[in-house]
mmCIF file of C-alpha atoms and ligand atoms in Angstrom:
data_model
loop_
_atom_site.group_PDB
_atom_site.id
_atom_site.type_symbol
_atom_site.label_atom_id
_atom_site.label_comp_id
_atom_site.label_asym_id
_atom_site.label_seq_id
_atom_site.Cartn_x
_atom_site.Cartn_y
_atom_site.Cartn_z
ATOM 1 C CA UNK A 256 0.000 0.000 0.000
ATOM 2 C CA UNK A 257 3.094 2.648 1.044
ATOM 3 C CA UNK A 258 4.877 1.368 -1.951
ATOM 4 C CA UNK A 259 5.674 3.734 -5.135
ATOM 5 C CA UNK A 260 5.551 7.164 -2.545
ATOM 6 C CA UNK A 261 7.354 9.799 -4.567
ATOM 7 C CA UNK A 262 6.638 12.883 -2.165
ATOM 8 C CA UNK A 263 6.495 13.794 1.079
ATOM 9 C CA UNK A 264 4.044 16.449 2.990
ATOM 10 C CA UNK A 265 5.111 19.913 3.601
ATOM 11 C CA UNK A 266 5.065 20.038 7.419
ATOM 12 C CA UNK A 267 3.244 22.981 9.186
ATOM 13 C CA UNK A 268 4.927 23.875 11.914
ATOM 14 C CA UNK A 269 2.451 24.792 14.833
ATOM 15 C CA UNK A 270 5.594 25.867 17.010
ATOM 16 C CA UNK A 271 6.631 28.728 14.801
ATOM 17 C CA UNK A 272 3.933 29.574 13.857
ATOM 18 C CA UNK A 273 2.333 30.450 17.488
ATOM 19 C CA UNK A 274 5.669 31.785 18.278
ATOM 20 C CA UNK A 275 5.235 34.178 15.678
ATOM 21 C CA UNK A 276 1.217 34.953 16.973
ATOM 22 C CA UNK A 277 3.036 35.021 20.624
ATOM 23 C CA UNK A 278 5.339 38.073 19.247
ATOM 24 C CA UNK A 279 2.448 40.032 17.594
ATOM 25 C CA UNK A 280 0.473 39.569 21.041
ATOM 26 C CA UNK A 281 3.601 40.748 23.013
ATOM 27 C CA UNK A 282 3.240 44.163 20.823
ATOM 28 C CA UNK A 283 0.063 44.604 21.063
ATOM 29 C CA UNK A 284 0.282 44.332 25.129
ATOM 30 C CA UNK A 285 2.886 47.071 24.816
ATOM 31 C CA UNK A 286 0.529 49.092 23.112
ATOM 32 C CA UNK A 287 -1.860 48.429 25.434
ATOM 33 C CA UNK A 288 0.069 49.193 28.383
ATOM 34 C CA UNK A 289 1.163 52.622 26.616
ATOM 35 C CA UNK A 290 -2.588 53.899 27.756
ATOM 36 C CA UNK A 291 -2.015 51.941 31.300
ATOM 37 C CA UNK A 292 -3.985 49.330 30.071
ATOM 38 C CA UNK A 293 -2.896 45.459 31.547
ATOM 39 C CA UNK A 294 -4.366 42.596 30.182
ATOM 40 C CA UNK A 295 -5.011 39.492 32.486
ATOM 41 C CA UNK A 296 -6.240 36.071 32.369
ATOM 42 C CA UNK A 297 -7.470 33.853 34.931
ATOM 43 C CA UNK A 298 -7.180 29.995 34.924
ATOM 44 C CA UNK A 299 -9.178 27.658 37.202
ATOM 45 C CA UNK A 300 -8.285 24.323 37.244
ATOM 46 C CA UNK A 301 -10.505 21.692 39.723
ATOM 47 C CA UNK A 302 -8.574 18.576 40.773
ATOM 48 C CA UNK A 303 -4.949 16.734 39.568
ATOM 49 C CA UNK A 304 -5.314 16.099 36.319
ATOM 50 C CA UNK A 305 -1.547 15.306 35.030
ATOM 51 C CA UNK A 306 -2.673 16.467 31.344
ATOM 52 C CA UNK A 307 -5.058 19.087 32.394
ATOM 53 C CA UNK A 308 -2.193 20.707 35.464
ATOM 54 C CA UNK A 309 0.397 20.855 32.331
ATOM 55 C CA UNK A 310 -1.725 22.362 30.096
ATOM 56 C CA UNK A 311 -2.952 25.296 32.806
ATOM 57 C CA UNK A 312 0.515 25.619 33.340
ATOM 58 C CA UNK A 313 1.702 25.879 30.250
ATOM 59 C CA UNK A 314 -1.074 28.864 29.412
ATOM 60 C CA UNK A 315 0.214 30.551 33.160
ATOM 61 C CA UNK A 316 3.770 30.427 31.381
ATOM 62 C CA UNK A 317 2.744 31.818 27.720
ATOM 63 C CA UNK A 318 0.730 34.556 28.913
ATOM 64 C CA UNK A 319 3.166 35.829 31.324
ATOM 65 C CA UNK A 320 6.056 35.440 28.672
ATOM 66 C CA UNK A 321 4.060 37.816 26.527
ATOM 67 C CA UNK A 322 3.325 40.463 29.127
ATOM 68 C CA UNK A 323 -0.096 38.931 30.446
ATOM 69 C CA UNK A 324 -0.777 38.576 34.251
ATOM 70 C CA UNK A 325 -1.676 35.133 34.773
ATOM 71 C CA UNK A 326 -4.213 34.826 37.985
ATOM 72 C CA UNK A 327 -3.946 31.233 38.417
ATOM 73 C CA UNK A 328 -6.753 28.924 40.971
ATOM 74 C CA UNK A 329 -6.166 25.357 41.603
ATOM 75 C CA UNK A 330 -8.882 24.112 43.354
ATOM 76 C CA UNK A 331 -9.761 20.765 45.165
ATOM 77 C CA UNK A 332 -11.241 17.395 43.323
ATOM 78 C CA UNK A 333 -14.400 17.873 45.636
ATOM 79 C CA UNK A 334 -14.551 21.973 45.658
ATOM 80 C CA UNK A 335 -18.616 22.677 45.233
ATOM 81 C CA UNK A 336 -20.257 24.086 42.167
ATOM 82 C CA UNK A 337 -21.180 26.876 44.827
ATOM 83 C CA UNK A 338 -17.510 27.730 45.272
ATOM 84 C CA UNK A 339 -16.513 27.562 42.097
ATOM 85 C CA UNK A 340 -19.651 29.864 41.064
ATOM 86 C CA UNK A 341 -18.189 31.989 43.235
ATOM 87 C CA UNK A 342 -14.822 32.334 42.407
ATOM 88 C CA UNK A 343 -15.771 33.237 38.936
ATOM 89 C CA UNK A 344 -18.440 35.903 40.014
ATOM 90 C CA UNK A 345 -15.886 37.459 41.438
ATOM 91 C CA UNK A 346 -13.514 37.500 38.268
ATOM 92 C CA UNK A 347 -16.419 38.289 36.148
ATOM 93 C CA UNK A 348 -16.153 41.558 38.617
ATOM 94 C CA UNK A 349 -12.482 42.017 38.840
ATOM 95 C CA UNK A 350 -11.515 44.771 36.313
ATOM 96 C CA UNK A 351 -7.771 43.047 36.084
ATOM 97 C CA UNK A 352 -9.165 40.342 34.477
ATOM 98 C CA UNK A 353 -9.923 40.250 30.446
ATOM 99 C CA UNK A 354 -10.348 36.417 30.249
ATOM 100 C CA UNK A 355 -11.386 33.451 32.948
ATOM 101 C CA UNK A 356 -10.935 30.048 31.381
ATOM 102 C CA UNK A 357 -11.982 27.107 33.174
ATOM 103 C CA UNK A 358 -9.992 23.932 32.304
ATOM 104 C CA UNK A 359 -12.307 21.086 31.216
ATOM 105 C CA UNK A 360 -13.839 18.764 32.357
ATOM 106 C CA UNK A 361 -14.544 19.335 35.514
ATOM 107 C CA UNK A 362 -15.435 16.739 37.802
ATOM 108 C CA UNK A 363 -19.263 15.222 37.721
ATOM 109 C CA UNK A 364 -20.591 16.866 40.702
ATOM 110 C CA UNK A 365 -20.166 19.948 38.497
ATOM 111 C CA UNK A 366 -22.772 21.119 36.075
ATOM 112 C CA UNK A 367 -19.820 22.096 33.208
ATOM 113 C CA UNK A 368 -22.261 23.745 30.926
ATOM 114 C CA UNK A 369 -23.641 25.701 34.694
ATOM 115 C CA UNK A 370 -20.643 26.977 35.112
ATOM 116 C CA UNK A 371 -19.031 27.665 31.408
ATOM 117 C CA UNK A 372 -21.988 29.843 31.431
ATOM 118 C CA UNK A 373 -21.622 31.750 34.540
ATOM 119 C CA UNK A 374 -18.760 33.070 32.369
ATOM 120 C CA UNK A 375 -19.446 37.064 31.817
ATOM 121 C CA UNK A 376 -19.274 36.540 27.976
ATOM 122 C CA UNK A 377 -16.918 39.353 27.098
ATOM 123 C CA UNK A 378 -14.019 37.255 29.531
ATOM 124 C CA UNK A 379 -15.180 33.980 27.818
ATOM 125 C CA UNK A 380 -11.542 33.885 26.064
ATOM 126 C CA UNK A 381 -12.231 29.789 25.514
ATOM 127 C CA UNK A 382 -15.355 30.983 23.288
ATOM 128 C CA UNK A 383 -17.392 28.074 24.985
ATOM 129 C CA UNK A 384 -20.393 29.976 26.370
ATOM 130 C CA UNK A 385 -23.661 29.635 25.054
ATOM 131 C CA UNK A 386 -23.629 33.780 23.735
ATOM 132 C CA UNK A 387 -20.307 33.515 22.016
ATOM 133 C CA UNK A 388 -20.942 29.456 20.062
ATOM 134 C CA UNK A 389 -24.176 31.486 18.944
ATOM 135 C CA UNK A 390 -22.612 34.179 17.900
ATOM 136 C CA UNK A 391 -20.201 32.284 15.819
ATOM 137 C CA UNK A 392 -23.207 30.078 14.355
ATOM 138 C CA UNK A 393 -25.037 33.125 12.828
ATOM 139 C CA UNK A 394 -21.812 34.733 11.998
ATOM 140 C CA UNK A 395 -21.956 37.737 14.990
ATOM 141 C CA UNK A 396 -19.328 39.456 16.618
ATOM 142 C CA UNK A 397 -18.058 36.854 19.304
ATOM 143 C CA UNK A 398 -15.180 34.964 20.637
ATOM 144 C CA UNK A 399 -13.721 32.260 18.547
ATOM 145 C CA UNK A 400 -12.352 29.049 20.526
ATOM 146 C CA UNK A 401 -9.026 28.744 20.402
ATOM 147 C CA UNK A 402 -8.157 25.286 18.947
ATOM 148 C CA UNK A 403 -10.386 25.897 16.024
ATOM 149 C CA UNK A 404 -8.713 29.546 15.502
ATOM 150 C CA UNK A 405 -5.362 27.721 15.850
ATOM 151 C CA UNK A 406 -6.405 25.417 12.989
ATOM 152 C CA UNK A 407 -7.502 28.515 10.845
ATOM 153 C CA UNK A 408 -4.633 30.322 11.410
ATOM 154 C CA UNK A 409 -2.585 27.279 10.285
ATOM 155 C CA UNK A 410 -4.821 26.662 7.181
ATOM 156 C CA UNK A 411 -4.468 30.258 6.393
ATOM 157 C CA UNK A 412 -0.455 29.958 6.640
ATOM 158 C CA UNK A 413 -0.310 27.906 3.943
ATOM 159 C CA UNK A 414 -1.783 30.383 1.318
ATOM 160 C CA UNK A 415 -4.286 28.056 -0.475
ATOM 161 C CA UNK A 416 -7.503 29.313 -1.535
ATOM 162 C CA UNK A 417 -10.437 27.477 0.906
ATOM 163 C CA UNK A 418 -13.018 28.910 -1.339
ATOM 164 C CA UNK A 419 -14.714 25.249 -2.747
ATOM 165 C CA UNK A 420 -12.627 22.808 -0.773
ATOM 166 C CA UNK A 421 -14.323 19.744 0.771
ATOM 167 C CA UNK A 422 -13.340 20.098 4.379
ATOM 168 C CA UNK A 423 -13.919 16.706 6.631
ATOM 169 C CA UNK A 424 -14.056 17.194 10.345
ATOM 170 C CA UNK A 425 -13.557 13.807 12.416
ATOM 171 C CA UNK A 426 -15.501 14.935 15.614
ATOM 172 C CA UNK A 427 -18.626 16.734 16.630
ATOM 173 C CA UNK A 428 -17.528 18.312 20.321
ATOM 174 C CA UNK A 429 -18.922 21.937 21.127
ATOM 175 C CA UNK A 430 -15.161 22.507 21.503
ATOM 176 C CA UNK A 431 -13.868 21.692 18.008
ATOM 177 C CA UNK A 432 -15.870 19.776 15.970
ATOM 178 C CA UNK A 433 -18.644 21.710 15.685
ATOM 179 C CA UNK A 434 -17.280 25.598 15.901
ATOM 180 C CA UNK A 435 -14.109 24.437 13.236
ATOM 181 C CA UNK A 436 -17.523 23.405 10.904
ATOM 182 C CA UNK A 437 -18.691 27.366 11.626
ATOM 183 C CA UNK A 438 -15.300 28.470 10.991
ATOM 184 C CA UNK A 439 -14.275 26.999 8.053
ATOM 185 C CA UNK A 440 -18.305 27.319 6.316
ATOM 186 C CA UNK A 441 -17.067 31.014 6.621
ATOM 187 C CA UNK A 442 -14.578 30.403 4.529
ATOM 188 C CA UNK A 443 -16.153 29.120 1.825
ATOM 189 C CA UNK A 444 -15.578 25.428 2.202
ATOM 190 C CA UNK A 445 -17.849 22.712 1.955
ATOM 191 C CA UNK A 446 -18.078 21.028 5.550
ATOM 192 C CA UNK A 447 -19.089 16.598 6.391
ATOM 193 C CA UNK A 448 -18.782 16.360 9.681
ATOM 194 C CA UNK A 449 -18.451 12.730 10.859
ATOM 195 C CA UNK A 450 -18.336 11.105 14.115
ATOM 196 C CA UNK A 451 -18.488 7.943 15.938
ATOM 197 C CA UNK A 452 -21.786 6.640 14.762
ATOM 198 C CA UNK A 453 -20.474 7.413 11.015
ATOM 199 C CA UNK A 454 -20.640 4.842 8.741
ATOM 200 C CA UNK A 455 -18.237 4.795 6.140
ATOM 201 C CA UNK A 456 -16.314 6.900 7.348
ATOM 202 C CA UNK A 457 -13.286 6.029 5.372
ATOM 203 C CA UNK A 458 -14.817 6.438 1.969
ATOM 204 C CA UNK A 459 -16.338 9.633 3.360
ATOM 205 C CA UNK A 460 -13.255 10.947 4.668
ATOM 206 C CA UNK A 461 -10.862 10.201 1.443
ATOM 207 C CA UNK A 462 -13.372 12.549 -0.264
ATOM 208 C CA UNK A 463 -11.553 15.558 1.878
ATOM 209 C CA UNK A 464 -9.458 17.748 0.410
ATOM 210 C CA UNK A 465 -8.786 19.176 3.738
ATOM 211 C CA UNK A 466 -9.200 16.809 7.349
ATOM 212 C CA UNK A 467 -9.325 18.043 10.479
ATOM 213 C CA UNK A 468 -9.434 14.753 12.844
ATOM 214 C CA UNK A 469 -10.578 15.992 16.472
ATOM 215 C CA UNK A 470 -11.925 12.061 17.658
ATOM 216 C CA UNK A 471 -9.134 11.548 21.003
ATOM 217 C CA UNK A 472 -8.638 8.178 18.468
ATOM 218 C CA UNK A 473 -4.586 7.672 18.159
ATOM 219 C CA UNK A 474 -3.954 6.712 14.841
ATOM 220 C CA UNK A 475 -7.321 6.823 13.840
ATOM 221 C CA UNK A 476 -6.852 8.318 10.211
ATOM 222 C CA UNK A 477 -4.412 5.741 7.806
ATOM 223 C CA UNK A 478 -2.752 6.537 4.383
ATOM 224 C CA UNK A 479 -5.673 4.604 2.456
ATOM 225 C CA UNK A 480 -8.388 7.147 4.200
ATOM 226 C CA UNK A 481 -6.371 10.049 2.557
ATOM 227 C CA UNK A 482 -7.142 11.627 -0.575
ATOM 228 C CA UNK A 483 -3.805 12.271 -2.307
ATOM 229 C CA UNK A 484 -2.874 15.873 -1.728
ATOM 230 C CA UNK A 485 -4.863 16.506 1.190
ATOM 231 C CA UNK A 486 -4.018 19.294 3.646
ATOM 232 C CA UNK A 487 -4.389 17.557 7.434
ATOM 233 C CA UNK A 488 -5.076 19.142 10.284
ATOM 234 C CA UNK A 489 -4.637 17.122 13.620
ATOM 235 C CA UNK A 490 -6.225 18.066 16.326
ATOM 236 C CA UNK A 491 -5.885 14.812 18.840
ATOM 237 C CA UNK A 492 -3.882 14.523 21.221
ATOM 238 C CA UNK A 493 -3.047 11.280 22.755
ATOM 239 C CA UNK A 494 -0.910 9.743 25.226
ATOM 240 C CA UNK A 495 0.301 5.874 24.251
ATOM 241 C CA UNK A 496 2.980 3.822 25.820
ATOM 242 C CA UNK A 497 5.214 2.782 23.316
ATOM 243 C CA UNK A 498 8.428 0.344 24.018
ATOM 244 C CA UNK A 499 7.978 1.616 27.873
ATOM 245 C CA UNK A 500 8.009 5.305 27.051
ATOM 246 C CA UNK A 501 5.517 7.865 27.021
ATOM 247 C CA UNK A 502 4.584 9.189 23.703
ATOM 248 C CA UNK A 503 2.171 12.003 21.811
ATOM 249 C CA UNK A 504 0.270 10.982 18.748
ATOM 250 C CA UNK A 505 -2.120 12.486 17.172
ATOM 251 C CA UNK A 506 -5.209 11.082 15.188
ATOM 252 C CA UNK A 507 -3.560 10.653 12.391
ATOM 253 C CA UNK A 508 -0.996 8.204 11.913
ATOM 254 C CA UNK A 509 1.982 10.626 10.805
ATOM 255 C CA UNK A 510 4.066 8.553 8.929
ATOM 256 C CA UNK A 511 2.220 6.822 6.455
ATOM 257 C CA UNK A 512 -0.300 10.174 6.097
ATOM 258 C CA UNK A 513 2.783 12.498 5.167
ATOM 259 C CA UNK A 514 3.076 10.253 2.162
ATOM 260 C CA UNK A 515 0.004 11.152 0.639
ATOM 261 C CA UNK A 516 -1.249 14.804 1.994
ATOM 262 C CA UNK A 517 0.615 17.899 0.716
ATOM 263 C CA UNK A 518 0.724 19.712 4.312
ATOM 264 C CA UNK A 519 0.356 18.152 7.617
ATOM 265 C CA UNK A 520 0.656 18.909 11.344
ATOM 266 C CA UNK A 521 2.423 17.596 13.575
ATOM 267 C CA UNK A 522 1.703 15.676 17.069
ATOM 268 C CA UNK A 523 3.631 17.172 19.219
ATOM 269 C CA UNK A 524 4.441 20.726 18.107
ATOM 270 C CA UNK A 525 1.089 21.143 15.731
ATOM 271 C CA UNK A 526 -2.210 22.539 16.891
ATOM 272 C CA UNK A 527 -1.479 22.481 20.295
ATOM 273 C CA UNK A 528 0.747 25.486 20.927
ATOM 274 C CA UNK A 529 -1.299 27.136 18.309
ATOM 275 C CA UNK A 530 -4.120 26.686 20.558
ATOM 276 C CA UNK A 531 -2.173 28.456 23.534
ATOM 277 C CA UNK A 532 -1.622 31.777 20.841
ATOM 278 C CA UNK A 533 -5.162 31.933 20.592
ATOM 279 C CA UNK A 534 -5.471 32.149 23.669
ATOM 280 C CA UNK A 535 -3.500 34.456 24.627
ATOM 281 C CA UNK A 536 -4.469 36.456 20.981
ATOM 282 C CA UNK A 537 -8.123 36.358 22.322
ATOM 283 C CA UNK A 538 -6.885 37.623 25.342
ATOM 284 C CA UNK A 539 -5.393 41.305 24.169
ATOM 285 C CA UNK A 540 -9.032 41.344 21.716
ATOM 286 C CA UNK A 541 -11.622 40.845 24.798
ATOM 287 C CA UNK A 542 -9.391 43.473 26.947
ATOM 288 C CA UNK A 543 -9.081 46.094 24.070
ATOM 289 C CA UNK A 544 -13.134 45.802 23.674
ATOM 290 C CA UNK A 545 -13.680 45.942 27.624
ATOM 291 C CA UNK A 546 -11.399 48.708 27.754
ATOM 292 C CA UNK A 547 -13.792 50.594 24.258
ATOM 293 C CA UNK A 548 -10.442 50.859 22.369
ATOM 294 C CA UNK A 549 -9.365 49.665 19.097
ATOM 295 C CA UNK A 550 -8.004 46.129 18.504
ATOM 296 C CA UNK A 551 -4.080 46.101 18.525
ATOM 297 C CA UNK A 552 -3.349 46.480 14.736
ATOM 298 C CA UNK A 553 -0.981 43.551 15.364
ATOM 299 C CA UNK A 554 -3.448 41.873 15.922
ATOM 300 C CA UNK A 555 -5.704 42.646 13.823
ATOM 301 C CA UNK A 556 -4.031 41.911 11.007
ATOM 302 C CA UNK A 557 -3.511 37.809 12.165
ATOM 303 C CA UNK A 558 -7.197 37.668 11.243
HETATM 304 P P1 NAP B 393 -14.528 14.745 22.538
HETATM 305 O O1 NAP B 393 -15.357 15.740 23.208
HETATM 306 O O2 NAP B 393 -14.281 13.419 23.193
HETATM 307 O O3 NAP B 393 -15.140 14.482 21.092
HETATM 308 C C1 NAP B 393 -14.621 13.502 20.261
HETATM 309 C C2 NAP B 393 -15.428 13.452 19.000
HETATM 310 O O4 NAP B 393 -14.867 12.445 18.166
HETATM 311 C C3 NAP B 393 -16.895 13.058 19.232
HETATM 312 O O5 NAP B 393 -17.728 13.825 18.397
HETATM 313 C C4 NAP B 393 -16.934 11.579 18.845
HETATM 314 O O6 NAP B 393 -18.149 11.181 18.264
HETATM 315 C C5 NAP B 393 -15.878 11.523 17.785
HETATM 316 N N1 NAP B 393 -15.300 10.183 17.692
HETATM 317 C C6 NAP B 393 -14.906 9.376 18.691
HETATM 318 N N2 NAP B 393 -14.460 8.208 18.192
HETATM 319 C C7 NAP B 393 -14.577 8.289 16.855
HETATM 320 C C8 NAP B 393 -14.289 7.413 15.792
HETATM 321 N N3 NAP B 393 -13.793 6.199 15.999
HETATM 322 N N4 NAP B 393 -14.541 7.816 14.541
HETATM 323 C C9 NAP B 393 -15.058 9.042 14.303
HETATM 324 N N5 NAP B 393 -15.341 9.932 15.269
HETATM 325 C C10 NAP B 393 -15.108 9.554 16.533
HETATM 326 O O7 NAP B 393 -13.066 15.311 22.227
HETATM 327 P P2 NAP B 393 -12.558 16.812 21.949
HETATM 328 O O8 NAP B 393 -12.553 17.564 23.209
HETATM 329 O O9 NAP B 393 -13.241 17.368 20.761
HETATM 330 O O10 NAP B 393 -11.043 16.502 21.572
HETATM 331 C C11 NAP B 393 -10.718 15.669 20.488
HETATM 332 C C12 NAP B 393 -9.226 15.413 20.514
HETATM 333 O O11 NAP B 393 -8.558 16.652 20.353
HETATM 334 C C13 NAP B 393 -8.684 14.822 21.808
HETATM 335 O O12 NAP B 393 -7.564 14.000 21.509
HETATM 336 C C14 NAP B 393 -8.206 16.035 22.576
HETATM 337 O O13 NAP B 393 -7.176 15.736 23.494
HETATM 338 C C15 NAP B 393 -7.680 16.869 21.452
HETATM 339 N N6 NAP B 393 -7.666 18.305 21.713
HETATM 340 C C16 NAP B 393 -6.530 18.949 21.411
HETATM 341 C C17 NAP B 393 -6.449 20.307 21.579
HETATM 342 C C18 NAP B 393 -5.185 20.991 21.206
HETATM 343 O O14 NAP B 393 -4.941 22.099 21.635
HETATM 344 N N7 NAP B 393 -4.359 20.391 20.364
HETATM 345 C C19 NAP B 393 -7.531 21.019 22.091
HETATM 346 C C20 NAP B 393 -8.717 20.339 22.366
HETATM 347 C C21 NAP B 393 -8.773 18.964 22.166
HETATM 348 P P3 NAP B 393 -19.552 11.148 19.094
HETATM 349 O O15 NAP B 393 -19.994 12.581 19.154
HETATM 350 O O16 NAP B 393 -20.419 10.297 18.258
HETATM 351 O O17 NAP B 393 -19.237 10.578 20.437
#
């Protein structure tokens, strides 16, 4: 099946890339703080998580390396929805704060969707609450979420017209499947969305010229489901014991698919920090509009 491969995908680097989103949002906080402006951005993290404490982390560190104040809150595994309702009432009234993002999930004595909710909208930087995936469904001002951004971004630094391109999305979360479906029907592409009661989904997804695979499936997505030329876009992240040591793959199994497509991302070093930019990006926005001043032309001109 891998015989006769005569090329090999361009790689998109998702580490460069944000690094270079991560510079534009380090001069747009400096142009911010010119009028005494500061943004800041809260995380909230519930429990010990390995995955989830490393990711919060890793946010704390990017926004403080491009001039944000982190507010970080680790609470305990059995913290009440009361508490936690709380603790973001009180952000949503804290003027230092631009953005409160709540690591998910939270544990199941804790009505997610409750408290995703609770967010005040304009600090929503995650783009989860019910105003802002509206907003983005009827194409309104809102907040993006990140990972999907991240992916657009990526798309977009690549330079190839969207316009007409069959985009397949593996995945149907409020977090990615769905809003990258928004995003990229915005752009002119035509949008299958398939999931785990798919059938077919091979044939179906072979018929992409772009995939994004967001399923939490490692390896999911093999040379024979890929159309040749395909850009792909991967979105898992997954943690596999291999020979004893931990490693990262994505949903699509990288070697054989960067054979066939003519970009690909990487697992690690793809979407991932691209998601963290986005953050961050989203960041600067929601405080420039809280604070009734124009976006950061830096900024402005990643979108
Ligand atoms: P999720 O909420 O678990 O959703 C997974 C989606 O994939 C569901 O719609 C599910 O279908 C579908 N699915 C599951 N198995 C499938 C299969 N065999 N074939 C086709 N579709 C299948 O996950 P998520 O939060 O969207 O995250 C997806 C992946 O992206 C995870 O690996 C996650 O770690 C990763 N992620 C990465 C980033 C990043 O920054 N790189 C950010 C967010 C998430 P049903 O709806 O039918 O159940």
């Amino acid at each position: 099946m891998l015989k006769n491969l005569c090329m090999t995908a361009k790689i998109i680097d998702g580490k460069l890339l944000a690094n270079k989103v991560k510079e534009k949002v380090s001069i747009a906080v400096s142009e911010l703080g010119k009028e005494s402006i500061f943004p800041g951005l809260a995380t909230i993290i519930v429990g010990k998580d390995a995955a989830s404490s490393i990711y919060v982390k890793n946010k704390g560190k990017s926004a403080n390396e491009v001039g944000i104040k982190s507010f970080q809150y680790a609470l305990p595994e059995n913290v009440s929805e009361e508490d936690l309702l709380e603790l973001i009432k009180n952000l949503n009234k804290d003027n230092a704060v631009d953005g409160i993002l709540v690591q998910l999930p939270l544990p199941k004595h804790i009505d997610s969707d409750l408290v995703i909710d609770s967010i005040d909208p304009s600090k929503d930087v995650d783009g989860f609450n019910i105003l802002n995936a509206g907003s983005l469904f009827i194409d309104r001002d809102g907040v993006i979420p990140c990972t999907p951004l991240g992916c657009l971004l990526m798309l977009r630094s690549i330079n190839v017209d969207l316009k007409g391109k069959h985009a397949v999305i593996i995945g149907r979360s409020n977090i990615v499947g769905k809003p990258m479906a928004q995003l990229l029907l915005k752009e002119n592409c035509t949008i299958t969305v398939v999931h785990s009661k798919t059938k077919n989904i091979k044939n179906i997804v072979k018929e992409g010229d772009i995939i994004i695979a967001a399923a939490g499936i490692p390896n999911l997505v093999t040379y024979s489901w890929i159309k040749k030329d395909a850009i792909a876009i991967d979105v898992g992240i997954n943690r596999l014991k291999i020979e004893g040591k931990n490693k990262l793959v994505g949903d699509i199994k990288f070697d054989e698919a960067k054979e066939i497509t003519s970009y690909i991302t990487p697992v690690p070093g793809g979407v991932g920090p691209m998601t963290i930019a986005c953050l961050l990006m989203n960041t600067v926005f929601q405080c420039a509009k809280r604070n009734n001043i124009a976006e950061p032309s830096s900024l402005k001109e990643l979108l």
